XYZ file of C-alpha atoms in Angstrom:
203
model
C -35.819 15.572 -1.146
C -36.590 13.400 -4.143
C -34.353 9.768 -4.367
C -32.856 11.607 -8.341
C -31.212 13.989 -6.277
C -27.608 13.521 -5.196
C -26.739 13.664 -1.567
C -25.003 17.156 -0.505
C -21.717 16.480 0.907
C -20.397 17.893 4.150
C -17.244 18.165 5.792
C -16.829 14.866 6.966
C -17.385 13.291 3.327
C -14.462 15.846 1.812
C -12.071 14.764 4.584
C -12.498 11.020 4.086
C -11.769 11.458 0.279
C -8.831 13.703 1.273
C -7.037 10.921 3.477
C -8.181 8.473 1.115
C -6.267 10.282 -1.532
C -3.620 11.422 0.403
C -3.132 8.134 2.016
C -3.482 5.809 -1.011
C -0.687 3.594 -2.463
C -0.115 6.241 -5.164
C 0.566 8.462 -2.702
C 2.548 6.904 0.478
C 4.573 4.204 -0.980
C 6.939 6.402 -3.264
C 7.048 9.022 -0.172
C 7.755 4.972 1.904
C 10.544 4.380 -0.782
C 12.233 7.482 -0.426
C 12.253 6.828 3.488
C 13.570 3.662 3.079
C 16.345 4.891 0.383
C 17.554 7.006 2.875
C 17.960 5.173 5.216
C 19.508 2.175 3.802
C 21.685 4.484 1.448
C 25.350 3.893 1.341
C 26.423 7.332 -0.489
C 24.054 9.999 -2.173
C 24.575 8.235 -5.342
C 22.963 5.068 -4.346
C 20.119 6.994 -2.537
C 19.258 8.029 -5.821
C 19.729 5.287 -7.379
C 17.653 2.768 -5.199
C 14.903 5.888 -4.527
C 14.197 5.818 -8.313
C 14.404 1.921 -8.896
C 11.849 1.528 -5.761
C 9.425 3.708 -7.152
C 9.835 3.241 -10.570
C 9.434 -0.802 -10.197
C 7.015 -1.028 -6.717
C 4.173 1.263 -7.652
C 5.132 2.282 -11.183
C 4.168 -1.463 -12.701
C 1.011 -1.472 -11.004
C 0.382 2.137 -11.191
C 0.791 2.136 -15.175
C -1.367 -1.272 -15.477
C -4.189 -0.192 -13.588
C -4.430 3.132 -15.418
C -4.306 1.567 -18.747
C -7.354 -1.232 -17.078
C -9.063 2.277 -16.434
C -8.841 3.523 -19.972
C -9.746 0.702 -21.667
C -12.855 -0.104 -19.224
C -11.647 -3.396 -17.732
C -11.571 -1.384 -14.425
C -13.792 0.894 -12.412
C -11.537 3.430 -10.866
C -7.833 3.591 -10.146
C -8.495 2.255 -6.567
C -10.279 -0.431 -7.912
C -13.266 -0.436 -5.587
C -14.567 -3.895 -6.684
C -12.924 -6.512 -5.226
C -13.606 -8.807 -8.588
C -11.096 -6.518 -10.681
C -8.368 -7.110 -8.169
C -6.801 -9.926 -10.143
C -4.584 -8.056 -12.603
C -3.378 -5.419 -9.846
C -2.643 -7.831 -8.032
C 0.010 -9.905 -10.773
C 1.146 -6.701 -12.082
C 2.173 -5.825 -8.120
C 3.785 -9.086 -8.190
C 5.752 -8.869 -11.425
C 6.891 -5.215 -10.039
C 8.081 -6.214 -6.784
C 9.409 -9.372 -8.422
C 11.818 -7.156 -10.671
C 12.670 -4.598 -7.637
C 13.950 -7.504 -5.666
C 16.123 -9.230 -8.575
C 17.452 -5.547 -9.066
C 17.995 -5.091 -5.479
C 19.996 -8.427 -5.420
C 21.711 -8.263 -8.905
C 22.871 -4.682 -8.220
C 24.305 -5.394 -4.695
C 22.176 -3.058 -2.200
C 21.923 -2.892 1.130
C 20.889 -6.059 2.759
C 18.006 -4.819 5.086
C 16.184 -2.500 1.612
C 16.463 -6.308 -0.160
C 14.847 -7.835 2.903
C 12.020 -5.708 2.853
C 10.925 -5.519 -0.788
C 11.633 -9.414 -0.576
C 9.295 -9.580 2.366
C 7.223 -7.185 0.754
C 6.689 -8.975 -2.412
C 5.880 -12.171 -0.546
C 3.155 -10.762 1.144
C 1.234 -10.070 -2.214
C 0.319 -13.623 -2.304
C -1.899 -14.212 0.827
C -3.469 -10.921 0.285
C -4.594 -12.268 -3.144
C -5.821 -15.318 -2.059
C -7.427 -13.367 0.725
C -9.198 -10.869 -1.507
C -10.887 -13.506 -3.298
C -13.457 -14.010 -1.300
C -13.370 -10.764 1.371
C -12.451 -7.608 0.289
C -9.845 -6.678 2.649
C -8.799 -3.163 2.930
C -5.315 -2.400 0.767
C -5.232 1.096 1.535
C -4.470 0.230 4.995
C -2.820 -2.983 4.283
C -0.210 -1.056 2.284
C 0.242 1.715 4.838
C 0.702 -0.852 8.057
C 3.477 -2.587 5.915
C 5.185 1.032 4.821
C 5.156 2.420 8.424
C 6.150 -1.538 10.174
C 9.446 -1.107 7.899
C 9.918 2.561 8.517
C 10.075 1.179 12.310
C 12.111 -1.795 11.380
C 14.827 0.188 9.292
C 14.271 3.450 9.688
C 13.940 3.922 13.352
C 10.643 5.495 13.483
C 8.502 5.463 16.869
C 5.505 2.971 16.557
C 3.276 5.373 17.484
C 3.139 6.664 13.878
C 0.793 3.344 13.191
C -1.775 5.844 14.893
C -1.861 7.188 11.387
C -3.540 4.227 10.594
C -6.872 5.219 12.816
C -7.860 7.913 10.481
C -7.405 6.300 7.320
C -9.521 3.345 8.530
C -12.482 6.255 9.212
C -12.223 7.438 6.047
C -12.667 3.868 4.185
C -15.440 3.230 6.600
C -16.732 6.623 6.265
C -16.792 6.342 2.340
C -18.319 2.779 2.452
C -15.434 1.239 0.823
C -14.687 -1.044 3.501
C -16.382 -2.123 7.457
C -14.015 -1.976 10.392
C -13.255 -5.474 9.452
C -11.782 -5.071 6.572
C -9.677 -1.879 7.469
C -8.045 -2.831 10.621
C -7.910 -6.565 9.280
C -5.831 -4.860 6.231
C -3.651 -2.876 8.399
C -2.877 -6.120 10.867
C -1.855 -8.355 7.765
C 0.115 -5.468 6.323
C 1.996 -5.116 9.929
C 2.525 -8.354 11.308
C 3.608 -10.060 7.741
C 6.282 -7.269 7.228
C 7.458 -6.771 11.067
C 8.292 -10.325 12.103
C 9.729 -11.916 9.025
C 12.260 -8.933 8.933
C 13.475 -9.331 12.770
C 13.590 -13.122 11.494
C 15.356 -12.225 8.443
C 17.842 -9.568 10.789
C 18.501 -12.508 12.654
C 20.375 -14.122 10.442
């Protein structure tokens, strides 16, 4: 077969894109912030009410910059592959997160959603620092954290971090990340969301 001439895809490839879709930040955290509107929810009302402002402010900022980076060419893709365009995600994450926890606060919500998206938004920093110089996986970074606070608040068994396995395949699989970077991702993501909220329940 001549080097032009693009490599046929089988059914491995398709599934790797599929959980890479499927299990992207786009995808999991507003299903995450529904989870965790529910159960933190005082009345139907305020499930609504923190459901929307979760989703709107968590993945909406970042979300909206990183398709407008797209459009005007500053960025590759919308899961912005290179790890040297990671910068403005990364700040427009912050300043989202930043403005779901003041809500979350001003507003009066439940104590343990505040804790998380405070814990959450804390987090962004050493995984900016971090992706500096090694890019570190984010799709499974993102994930560990969603399913640690499902555990944490919503009661969930921890064998749903299994989910985890086959979304660390697919990066691998697609050449987006090595092992190192996937599991190291999905470690970060857990253990800086699961311990500073039994801290933070401790007090």
């Amino acid at each position: 077969m001549s080097e032009n001439c693009p490599q046929r895809r089988n059914w491995l490839d398709y599934l790797a894109l599929v959980l890479s879709v499927v299990l992207s930040p786009f995808l999991c955290v507003p299903y995450f912030c529904v989870v965790f509107a529910q159960a933190t929810a005082r009345s139907n009302a305020e499930f609504y009410q923190l459901a929307a402002m979760c989703i709107i402010l968590s993945i909406g900022v970042p979300a909206g910059y990183i398709s407008w980076a797209v459009y005007r060419g500053h960025i590759t893709d919308l899961h912005v592959r290179l790890k040297e365009q990671r910068k403005g995600p990364f700040r427009a994450g912050m300043m989202g997160m930043g403005a779901l926890v003041l809500s979350l606060w001003l507003c009066g919500a439940p104590s343990r959603l505040t804790h998380l998206a405070g814990v959450l938004f804390a987090q962004i920093f050493p995984f900016e620092v971090i992706s500096r110089a090694w890019k570190i996986s984010m799709h499974t970074a993102v994930l560990a954290a969603c399913l640690a606070g499902c555990i944490e608040i919503a009661n969930w068994s921890t064998f749903t971090l299994f989910t985890l396995l086959p979304l660390s395949w697919a990066r691998h699989h697609r050449g987006r990340h090595n092992w190192g970077q996937t599991f190291g991702g999905a470690a970060l993501g857990y253990g800086l969301t699961t311990y500073p909220l039994r801290w933070l329940a401790t007090l």
